[in-house]
Amino acid sequence: MKKKTTTLLLSIMLVLSLLLAACGSSENGGNASPGGSGSEAGAGDSEAVELTMAFINLGTMSDVAAVQEEINKITKSKINATVKLMPIDIAAWNQQVNLLLAGNEPLDLLVTSSFFNYSSQVAKGQLLPLDELLEKYAPEIKNTMPSEIYNGTKIGGSIYGVSSIRDVGADYGMVMRKDLIDKHGIDLSGVKTFEDLVTVFQTIKDKEPGIVPLVQSTQTGTVAYQMYTPQIDPLGDSLGVILLDSNDLKVVNLLETDIFKNKVTLARKWYEAGYIMQDVATTQEQGSSLVKAGKALGYFNNMKPGFEAQESKTTGYEMTSVHLSEPVIQSNGASGFMMSVPRNSENPERAMQLLNLLYSDAEVMNLLANGIEGKHYVKNEDGTIKLPEGVKETTYQFNQWEVGNNFLTYVWEGTDKDIWEQTKKFNESAKVSPALGFSFDATPVKTEVAAATNVVNQYKVGLESGSLDPALIEEYNEKLKAAGLDKIIAEKQKQLDEWAAANGK
């Protein structure tokens, strides 16, 4: 989920591929009571500790210290611990997390994601199994989400991450500046597929010099990725996927599918036509930032209820959109965004108590998600919140969909008050991958995964953004196979078959 003036995900995702992933506004309507029994455990009978929590930063966080101080007033009382908030910019996320996990610097809670090497982190022993910690110190968490989501982060039979409560389903399409659509009389009602967007792109290219029709939401959330991903389940890392329309659990090589080839070819066609920003493969600027700067019409993204209002706050322009896929929940619906306890933690028990507060304590979750009342937001009579009078832009932007129980948080003005109920219905309406809950354990092929990931990093963004010739797909595929892709796919199929048998699929 997301909120206020924050940007979205990833989605993630990569989200994911991102980012794509992976992501709303909020409402203080959760069903968990503030400060449950798990969060009280050990509050007054042990030495005070400081817990470090690292998370993805996509916005302005100059007031993070002030928010941290307010959170600590609560956590000190409830679990005899304080928290050090560690925002890490999305552009530096992988590098910084790798350094943190490889070193010995204290780190107690970390945002993890199937979009950002979750299975590899588990394979390397960098994350702690959480089953016993959850049972002892956070027993309420499992009651805040469906069992398939709670258990859907398991690798090798153990839970290594706790899913955030958010929109686990997503549909895909394009979000764009409404003022430019209206200015040029563009009729979006006829846009039913990604291919139909060409008329929109051409109009903006012809009539708005200096404004690029299409940019990427994030560098990992490539143009082609956003088009093909609603038709597949990436099974974590896309090194072997299943096709959702096939309704079976056969793992295939994504690069050899028509879905991938067609979308990469389309992205290339648009790039050559000048519809896509020409330095798309190298820029570190997010799509929302480029729109905010007046440089772009819009970007592709995974969507959800309230997405347009969310992006309007992020970009500073009223945004409209076209939704071009049905909602889907992939196997990473659970593992898309989680919180884990790294092996670096010197206080895993207290870290779990803190995590429990993010699912049970509305005051803590609202501070983390929205900042300090009166400073970063004020309440309206209808229960929604808004920026204080005279404040144009907040100094605290947290991407709340990353962590905790988003259903405990307030809804921002301009977003439907019943957004959380809409989100629940949206999730329920989504097409569910037959592999939901499956998490690939990369341990048996970790060497091959590392080698294949290096190849992916060499080709993915260039090909999927349109800046490289699709003729390179063959070379890309050959290098992946040389790195061990076939072995990875075989291992993934083996694990998926075993998982299916154990779960009656």
Coordinates of C-alpha atoms in Angstrom, one line a residue:
M1 CA 0.0 0.0 0.0
K2 CA 1.0 3.5 -0.2
K3 CA -0.1 6.9 1.0
K4 CA 0.1 10.6 0.9
T5 CA 2.8 12.3 -1.0
T6 CA 4.9 9.1 -1.2
T7 CA 5.6 7.3 -4.4
L8 CA 4.6 3.9 -5.1
L9 CA 6.1 0.1 -6.7
L10 CA 7.6 -1.3 -7.7
S11 CA 6.4 -1.7 -7.8
I12 CA 8.7 -2.9 -7.5
M13 CA 9.7 -4.1 -9.0
L14 CA 11.3 -4.4 -9.7
V15 CA 9.3 -4.1 -9.2
L16 CA 10.4 -5.0 -9.2
S17 CA 10.8 -4.7 -10.6
L18 CA 9.4 -2.6 -8.8
L19 CA 9.8 -2.6 -8.2
L20 CA 8.0 -2.8 -9.5
A21 CA 6.4 -3.9 -8.2
A22 CA 5.4 -3.9 -6.2
C23 CA 1.8 -1.0 -3.4
G24 CA -1.9 3.2 -1.2
S25 CA -3.4 5.6 0.9
S26 CA -4.5 4.7 4.4
E27 CA -7.2 4.4 6.9
N28 CA -7.2 3.8 10.7
G29 CA -9.5 0.9 10.2
G30 CA -7.5 -2.1 11.1
N31 CA -8.9 -4.9 13.2
A32 CA -5.9 -5.5 15.4
S33 CA -5.9 -3.8 18.8
P34 CA -3.0 -1.4 19.6
G35 CA -0.2 -3.1 21.5
G36 CA -1.1 -6.7 21.6
S37 CA 0.3 -9.3 24.0
G38 CA 3.2 -10.2 21.8
S39 CA 4.5 -6.7 21.8
E40 CA 4.5 -6.5 25.6
A41 CA 6.7 -9.5 26.0
G42 CA 9.8 -8.6 27.8
A43 CA 9.1 -4.9 27.9
G44 CA 10.2 -4.3 31.5
D45 CA 12.3 -7.3 32.3
S46 CA 15.3 -6.8 30.1
E47 CA 18.0 -4.4 29.2
A48 CA 17.1 -1.5 26.9
V49 CA 18.4 -2.0 23.3
E50 CA 18.5 0.0 20.1
L51 CA 17.1 -1.7 17.0
T52 CA 18.1 -0.7 13.5
M53 CA 15.5 -0.9 10.8
A54 CA 16.4 -0.5 7.1
F55 CA 13.9 0.2 4.4
I56 CA 13.6 1.5 0.8
N57 CA 13.4 5.3 0.5
L58 CA 11.6 6.9 -2.5
G59 CA 10.9 10.4 -1.2
T60 CA 11.9 13.2 1.2
M61 CA 12.9 12.0 4.7
S62 CA 14.6 15.1 6.2
D63 CA 12.3 14.7 9.3
V64 CA 13.1 11.1 9.9
A65 CA 14.9 11.8 13.2
A66 CA 11.8 13.6 14.6
V67 CA 9.5 10.7 13.7
Q68 CA 12.0 8.3 15.1
E69 CA 11.9 10.1 18.4
E70 CA 8.2 9.9 18.6
I71 CA 8.1 6.2 17.8
N72 CA 10.7 5.6 20.5
K73 CA 8.5 7.1 23.2
I74 CA 6.1 4.2 22.5
T75 CA 8.6 1.4 21.9
K76 CA 10.6 2.3 24.9
S77 CA 7.5 1.9 27.1
K78 CA 6.2 -1.2 25.4
I79 CA 9.2 -3.3 24.5
N80 CA 12.1 -1.4 26.3
A81 CA 13.7 -0.7 22.9
T82 CA 14.4 2.2 20.7
V83 CA 14.5 2.1 16.9
K84 CA 17.0 3.7 14.5
L85 CA 15.3 4.2 11.2
M86 CA 17.7 3.7 8.2
P87 CA 16.2 4.8 4.9
I88 CA 18.2 3.7 1.9
D89 CA 17.6 5.3 -1.5
I90 CA 16.1 2.9 -4.1
A91 CA 19.0 3.5 -6.5
A92 CA 21.5 2.3 -3.9
W93 CA 19.3 -0.4 -2.4
N94 CA 20.9 -3.5 -3.7
Q95 CA 24.5 -2.3 -3.2
Q96 CA 23.9 -1.0 0.3
V97 CA 22.0 -4.0 1.5
N98 CA 24.7 -6.4 0.1
L99 CA 27.3 -4.4 2.1
L100 CA 25.1 -4.5 5.3
L101 CA 24.5 -8.2 5.1
A102 CA 28.0 -9.1 4.3
G103 CA 29.4 -7.0 7.2
N104 CA 28.9 -7.1 10.9
E105 CA 27.1 -3.8 11.4
P106 CA 24.1 -4.2 13.6
L107 CA 20.9 -4.6 11.6
D108 CA 17.7 -5.9 13.2
L109 CA 14.9 -5.4 10.7
L110 CA 15.2 -5.3 6.9
V111 CA 12.8 -4.9 4.1
T112 CA 13.2 -7.9 1.9
S113 CA 11.5 -8.8 -1.4
S114 CA 11.4 -11.5 -4.0
F115 CA 12.2 -8.6 -6.4
F116 CA 15.4 -7.9 -4.5
N117 CA 17.2 -11.2 -3.9
Y118 CA 15.2 -12.7 -1.1
S119 CA 15.8 -16.3 -2.0
S120 CA 19.6 -15.6 -2.5
Q121 CA 19.7 -13.9 0.9
V122 CA 18.1 -17.0 2.5
A123 CA 20.5 -19.3 0.6
K124 CA 23.5 -17.4 1.9
G125 CA 22.2 -17.7 5.5
Q126 CA 21.8 -13.9 5.8
L127 CA 18.3 -14.0 7.2
L128 CA 17.0 -15.8 10.3
P129 CA 14.1 -18.3 10.3
L130 CA 11.3 -16.6 12.0
D131 CA 8.8 -19.4 12.9
E132 CA 9.7 -19.7 16.6
L133 CA 10.2 -16.0 17.0
L134 CA 6.7 -15.3 15.5
E135 CA 5.1 -17.9 17.7
K136 CA 6.6 -16.6 20.9
Y137 CA 6.9 -12.8 20.4
A138 CA 4.3 -12.0 17.7
P139 CA 1.5 -14.5 17.8
E140 CA -1.1 -12.0 16.5
I141 CA 0.5 -11.3 13.2
K142 CA -0.8 -14.5 11.6
N143 CA -4.3 -13.4 12.4
T144 CA -4.0 -10.2 10.4
M145 CA -3.6 -11.8 7.0
P146 CA -4.8 -14.9 5.0
S147 CA -2.9 -18.0 5.8
E148 CA -1.7 -18.4 2.2
I149 CA 0.0 -15.0 2.5
Y150 CA 1.4 -15.6 6.0
N151 CA 2.9 -18.9 4.9
G152 CA 3.6 -17.7 1.3
T153 CA 7.1 -16.4 2.3
K154 CA 8.4 -19.9 3.3
I155 CA 11.6 -21.3 1.8
G156 CA 12.5 -24.8 2.7
G157 CA 9.6 -25.0 5.1
S158 CA 10.6 -22.0 7.2
I159 CA 9.3 -18.4 7.2
Y160 CA 12.1 -15.9 6.6
G161 CA 9.9 -12.8 5.9
V162 CA 6.6 -11.4 7.1
S163 CA 4.5 -9.9 4.3
S164 CA 3.2 -6.4 4.6
I165 CA -0.6 -6.1 4.5
R166 CA -1.3 -4.2 1.3
D167 CA -2.6 -4.7 -2.2
V168 CA -1.3 -8.2 -2.9
G169 CA -3.0 -8.1 -6.3
A170 CA -2.1 -5.8 -9.1
D171 CA -3.3 -4.8 -12.5
Y172 CA -1.1 -3.0 -15.0
G173 CA -1.3 0.0 -17.2
M174 CA -0.2 3.6 -17.7
V175 CA -0.6 6.6 -15.4
M176 CA -0.3 10.0 -17.1
R177 CA -0.9 13.7 -16.7
K178 CA -4.6 14.5 -17.0
D179 CA -4.0 18.2 -18.0
L180 CA -2.1 17.1 -21.2
I181 CA -4.7 14.5 -22.0
D182 CA -7.5 17.1 -21.7
K183 CA -5.5 19.8 -23.5
H184 CA -5.2 17.7 -26.6
G185 CA -8.6 16.1 -26.5
I186 CA -7.2 12.6 -26.2
D187 CA -9.9 10.0 -25.8
L188 CA -8.6 7.2 -23.6
S189 CA -11.8 5.2 -23.8
G190 CA -10.5 3.4 -26.9
V191 CA -7.2 2.4 -25.2
K192 CA -7.8 -1.3 -24.4
T193 CA -4.3 -2.7 -24.9
F194 CA -0.7 -1.4 -24.5
E195 CA -0.5 -1.3 -28.3
D196 CA -3.4 1.2 -28.5
L197 CA -1.2 3.7 -26.6
V198 CA 0.6 4.6 -29.8
T199 CA -1.9 7.3 -30.7
V200 CA -1.5 8.9 -27.3
F201 CA 2.3 8.8 -27.7
Q202 CA 2.3 10.3 -31.2
T203 CA 0.0 13.2 -30.1
I204 CA 2.3 14.2 -27.2
K205 CA 5.4 13.8 -29.3
D206 CA 4.0 16.1 -32.0
K207 CA 2.4 18.7 -29.8
E208 CA 4.5 18.8 -26.6
P209 CA 8.1 19.4 -27.5
G210 CA 10.3 18.7 -24.5
I211 CA 7.9 16.2 -23.0
V212 CA 8.7 12.5 -23.5
P213 CA 5.5 10.4 -23.8
L214 CA 6.8 7.4 -21.8
V215 CA 9.4 6.9 -19.1
Q216 CA 9.9 4.0 -16.8
S217 CA 8.6 3.9 -13.2
T218 CA 12.0 2.7 -12.0
Q219 CA 15.0 1.3 -13.8
T220 CA 14.0 -2.2 -12.9
G221 CA 10.3 -1.6 -13.7
T222 CA 11.1 -1.6 -17.4
V223 CA 8.6 -0.8 -20.2
A224 CA 8.5 -4.4 -21.4
Y225 CA 8.4 -5.9 -17.9
Q226 CA 5.2 -3.9 -17.1
M227 CA 3.6 -5.3 -20.2
Y228 CA 4.5 -9.0 -19.9
T229 CA 4.4 -9.5 -16.2
P230 CA 0.6 -9.7 -15.8
Q231 CA 0.8 -12.7 -18.1
I232 CA 3.4 -14.7 -16.1
D233 CA 4.4 -15.7 -12.6
P234 CA 8.1 -14.9 -12.3
L235 CA 8.5 -17.5 -9.4
G236 CA 10.6 -15.0 -7.6
D237 CA 13.4 -14.1 -10.0
S238 CA 12.1 -14.7 -13.6
L239 CA 14.8 -17.4 -14.1
G240 CA 12.1 -19.8 -15.1
V241 CA 8.5 -18.7 -15.1
I242 CA 5.0 -20.1 -15.5
L243 CA 2.5 -18.7 -18.0
L244 CA -0.8 -17.8 -16.2
D245 CA -3.0 -18.5 -19.1
S246 CA -1.8 -22.1 -19.2
N247 CA -3.2 -22.8 -15.7
D248 CA -0.5 -25.3 -15.0
L249 CA 2.8 -25.5 -13.2
K250 CA 5.2 -26.0 -16.1
V251 CA 8.3 -23.9 -15.7
V252 CA 9.5 -22.3 -18.9
N253 CA 12.3 -20.0 -20.1
L254 CA 10.8 -16.5 -20.3
L255 CA 13.2 -15.5 -23.1
E256 CA 11.8 -18.2 -25.4
T257 CA 8.2 -17.2 -25.0
D258 CA 6.3 -15.1 -27.6
I259 CA 5.0 -12.9 -24.7
F260 CA 8.6 -11.8 -23.9
K261 CA 9.7 -11.4 -27.5
N262 CA 6.6 -9.5 -28.6
K263 CA 6.8 -7.0 -25.7
V264 CA 10.5 -6.4 -26.1
T265 CA 10.0 -5.8 -29.8
L266 CA 7.2 -3.4 -29.1
A267 CA 9.3 -1.4 -26.6
R268 CA 12.0 -1.2 -29.3
K269 CA 9.6 0.1 -31.9
W270 CA 8.4 2.8 -29.5
Y271 CA 12.0 3.7 -28.5
E272 CA 13.0 4.1 -32.2
A273 CA 9.9 6.3 -32.8
G274 CA 11.0 8.6 -30.0
Y275 CA 8.2 7.8 -27.6
I276 CA 10.5 6.5 -24.9
M277 CA 13.1 8.6 -23.2
Q278 CA 16.4 8.0 -25.0
D279 CA 18.6 7.6 -21.9
V280 CA 16.0 5.3 -20.3
A281 CA 18.5 2.5 -19.7
T282 CA 20.9 4.6 -17.7
T283 CA 18.9 7.2 -15.9
Q284 CA 18.4 6.8 -12.2
E285 CA 15.5 9.2 -12.1
Q286 CA 12.1 7.6 -11.3
G287 CA 9.1 8.1 -13.5
S288 CA 7.2 10.1 -10.9
S289 CA 10.2 12.5 -10.6
L290 CA 10.4 13.0 -14.3
V291 CA 6.7 13.8 -14.5
K292 CA 7.0 16.1 -11.5
A293 CA 9.8 17.9 -13.3
G294 CA 7.6 18.5 -16.4
K295 CA 9.7 16.2 -18.5
A296 CA 7.3 13.3 -19.1
L297 CA 3.7 12.5 -19.8
G298 CA 3.6 9.3 -17.7
Y299 CA 4.8 5.8 -17.0
F300 CA 3.7 2.2 -16.9
N301 CA 3.1 0.7 -13.5
N302 CA 1.4 -2.0 -11.4
M303 CA -1.8 -0.5 -10.1
K304 CA -4.5 -0.8 -7.4
P305 CA -7.5 1.1 -6.0
G306 CA -6.6 4.7 -5.3
F307 CA -3.5 4.6 -7.5
E308 CA -4.3 7.7 -9.5
A309 CA -4.8 9.8 -6.3
Q310 CA -1.6 8.4 -4.9
E311 CA 0.5 9.3 -8.0
S312 CA -1.2 12.7 -8.2
K313 CA 0.2 13.6 -4.8
T314 CA 3.6 12.2 -5.7
T315 CA 4.0 14.0 -9.0
G316 CA 2.2 17.2 -8.2
Y317 CA -0.1 16.8 -11.2
E318 CA -3.6 15.4 -11.4
M319 CA -3.0 12.0 -12.9
T320 CA -5.3 9.8 -14.9
S321 CA -4.7 6.2 -16.1
V322 CA -5.7 3.3 -18.3
H323 CA -5.8 -0.1 -16.8
L324 CA -4.7 -2.7 -19.4
S325 CA -4.7 -6.0 -17.6
E326 CA -6.9 -7.9 -15.2
P327 CA -5.8 -8.0 -11.5
V328 CA -3.4 -10.8 -10.8
I329 CA -1.8 -12.3 -7.7
Q330 CA 1.5 -14.0 -8.4
S331 CA 3.4 -16.3 -6.2
N332 CA 5.2 -13.3 -4.9
G333 CA 1.9 -11.8 -3.7
A334 CA 3.2 -12.7 -0.3
S335 CA 6.9 -12.2 -0.8
G336 CA 6.8 -9.0 -2.8
F337 CA 7.5 -6.9 0.2
M338 CA 8.3 -8.3 3.6
M339 CA 10.2 -7.5 6.8
S340 CA 13.0 -9.9 7.8
V341 CA 15.4 -10.3 10.7
P342 CA 19.0 -10.4 9.4
R343 CA 21.6 -12.7 10.9
N344 CA 23.4 -9.4 12.0
S345 CA 20.8 -8.8 14.6
E346 CA 22.1 -9.0 18.2
N347 CA 18.5 -8.9 19.5
P348 CA 16.2 -11.0 17.3
E349 CA 13.6 -11.4 20.0
R350 CA 13.3 -7.7 20.5
A351 CA 13.3 -7.1 16.8
M352 CA 10.3 -9.5 16.5
Q353 CA 8.5 -7.5 19.3
L354 CA 9.1 -4.3 17.3
L355 CA 7.8 -6.0 14.2
N356 CA 4.7 -7.1 16.0
L357 CA 3.9 -3.5 16.9
L358 CA 3.8 -2.7 13.1
Y359 CA 0.9 -5.1 12.8
S360 CA -0.9 -4.4 16.0
D361 CA -0.3 -0.9 17.2
A362 CA -2.1 1.8 15.1
E363 CA -0.2 4.6 16.8
V364 CA 3.2 3.2 15.9
M365 CA 2.2 2.3 12.4
N366 CA 0.7 5.8 11.7
L367 CA 3.8 7.5 13.0
L368 CA 6.0 5.4 10.7
A369 CA 3.6 5.7 7.7
N370 CA 2.4 9.3 8.0
G371 CA 4.7 11.1 10.4
I372 CA 3.8 13.4 13.3
E373 CA 0.2 14.7 13.6
G374 CA 0.3 18.5 13.4
K375 CA 3.7 18.6 11.8
H376 CA 3.3 16.3 8.8
Y377 CA -0.5 16.0 8.7
V378 CA -3.7 17.2 10.3
K379 CA -7.0 15.4 10.6
N380 CA -10.2 16.4 8.8
E381 CA -13.6 16.1 10.3
D382 CA -14.4 13.0 8.2
G383 CA -11.3 11.1 9.6
T384 CA -9.1 11.6 6.6
I385 CA -5.8 13.5 6.9
K386 CA -4.1 16.2 4.9
L387 CA -1.0 18.4 4.9
P388 CA -1.1 21.2 7.5
E389 CA -2.2 24.6 6.4
G390 CA 0.5 26.4 4.4
V391 CA 2.6 23.3 3.9
K392 CA 3.1 22.6 0.2
E393 CA 5.3 19.5 0.4
T394 CA 5.9 17.2 3.3
T395 CA 9.4 16.7 4.8
Y396 CA 8.5 13.1 5.7
Q397 CA 7.6 10.6 3.0
F398 CA 7.5 6.9 3.9
N399 CA 6.5 4.1 1.5
Q400 CA 4.2 2.3 3.8
W401 CA 3.3 -0.5 1.5
E402 CA 6.8 -1.9 2.3
V403 CA 6.0 -2.9 5.9
G404 CA 3.4 -3.7 8.5
N405 CA -0.4 -3.6 8.6
N406 CA -1.3 -0.8 6.2
F407 CA -5.0 -1.2 7.2
L408 CA -4.2 0.5 10.5
T409 CA -3.2 3.8 8.9
Y410 CA -5.2 6.9 8.1
V411 CA -6.5 7.7 4.6
W412 CA -5.2 10.8 2.9
E413 CA -7.6 13.5 1.6
G414 CA -8.4 12.9 -2.0
T415 CA -8.5 9.1 -1.6
D416 CA -11.7 7.3 -1.1
K417 CA -12.3 6.8 2.6
D418 CA -13.2 3.2 2.1
I419 CA -9.9 2.5 0.3
W420 CA -9.0 -0.4 2.5
E421 CA -12.3 -2.1 1.8
Q422 CA -11.8 -1.5 -1.9
T423 CA -8.4 -3.0 -1.6
K424 CA -9.7 -6.1 0.0
K425 CA -12.3 -6.6 -2.7
F426 CA -9.6 -5.9 -5.4
N427 CA -7.4 -8.6 -3.9
E428 CA -10.4 -11.0 -3.9
S429 CA -11.2 -10.3 -7.5
A430 CA -7.7 -11.0 -8.8
K431 CA -6.7 -14.0 -10.9
V432 CA -4.6 -16.1 -8.6
S433 CA -1.5 -17.8 -9.8
P434 CA -1.6 -21.6 -9.2
A435 CA 1.9 -21.1 -7.6
L436 CA 0.7 -18.6 -4.9
G437 CA 2.7 -19.3 -1.8
F438 CA 5.6 -21.0 -3.6
S439 CA 9.1 -19.6 -2.8
F440 CA 12.1 -20.9 -4.7
D441 CA 15.0 -22.1 -2.6
A442 CA 18.1 -21.1 -4.6
T443 CA 20.5 -23.0 -2.4
P444 CA 21.0 -26.0 -4.7
V445 CA 21.8 -23.7 -7.6
K446 CA 23.1 -20.6 -5.9
T447 CA 26.3 -20.6 -8.1
E448 CA 24.2 -20.7 -11.3
V449 CA 21.8 -18.1 -10.0
A450 CA 24.6 -15.7 -9.2
A451 CA 26.1 -16.2 -12.7
A452 CA 22.7 -15.9 -14.4
T453 CA 22.0 -12.7 -12.4
N454 CA 25.2 -11.2 -13.7
V455 CA 23.9 -11.9 -17.2
V456 CA 20.5 -10.4 -16.4
N457 CA 22.1 -7.3 -15.1
Q458 CA 24.0 -7.0 -18.4
Y459 CA 21.0 -7.3 -20.8
K460 CA 17.6 -6.9 -19.0
V461 CA 17.3 -3.1 -18.7
G462 CA 18.6 -2.4 -22.2
L463 CA 16.4 -4.9 -24.0
E464 CA 13.3 -4.3 -21.9
S465 CA 13.5 -0.5 -22.2
G466 CA 13.7 -0.6 -25.9
S467 CA 17.2 0.8 -26.1
L468 CA 18.8 -2.4 -27.3
D469 CA 18.0 -4.4 -30.5
P470 CA 15.7 -7.4 -29.8
A471 CA 18.1 -9.4 -32.0
L472 CA 20.2 -9.6 -28.9
I473 CA 17.6 -11.8 -27.2
E474 CA 19.3 -14.8 -28.7
E475 CA 22.8 -13.8 -27.4
Y476 CA 21.2 -13.0 -24.0
N477 CA 19.6 -16.5 -23.9
E478 CA 22.8 -18.2 -24.9
K479 CA 24.7 -16.5 -22.1
L480 CA 22.0 -17.4 -19.6
K481 CA 22.2 -21.0 -20.6
A482 CA 25.9 -20.9 -20.3
A483 CA 25.5 -19.6 -16.8
G484 CA 23.3 -22.5 -15.9
L485 CA 19.7 -21.4 -16.6
D486 CA 18.5 -24.8 -17.7
K487 CA 19.8 -26.2 -14.4
I488 CA 18.0 -23.5 -12.5
I489 CA 14.7 -24.2 -14.4
A490 CA 15.0 -27.9 -13.7
E491 CA 15.6 -27.3 -10.0
K492 CA 12.7 -24.8 -9.8
Q493 CA 10.4 -27.3 -11.6
K494 CA 11.5 -30.0 -9.1
Q495 CA 10.7 -27.8 -6.1
L496 CA 7.5 -26.5 -7.6
D497 CA 6.3 -30.1 -8.2
E498 CA 7.2 -31.1 -4.6
W499 CA 5.4 -28.0 -3.3
A500 CA 2.3 -28.8 -5.4
A501 CA 2.2 -32.3 -4.1
A502 CA 2.6 -31.2 -0.5
N503 CA -0.2 -28.7 -0.9
G504 CA -2.6 -30.8 -2.9
K505 CA -2.3 -28.8 -6.1

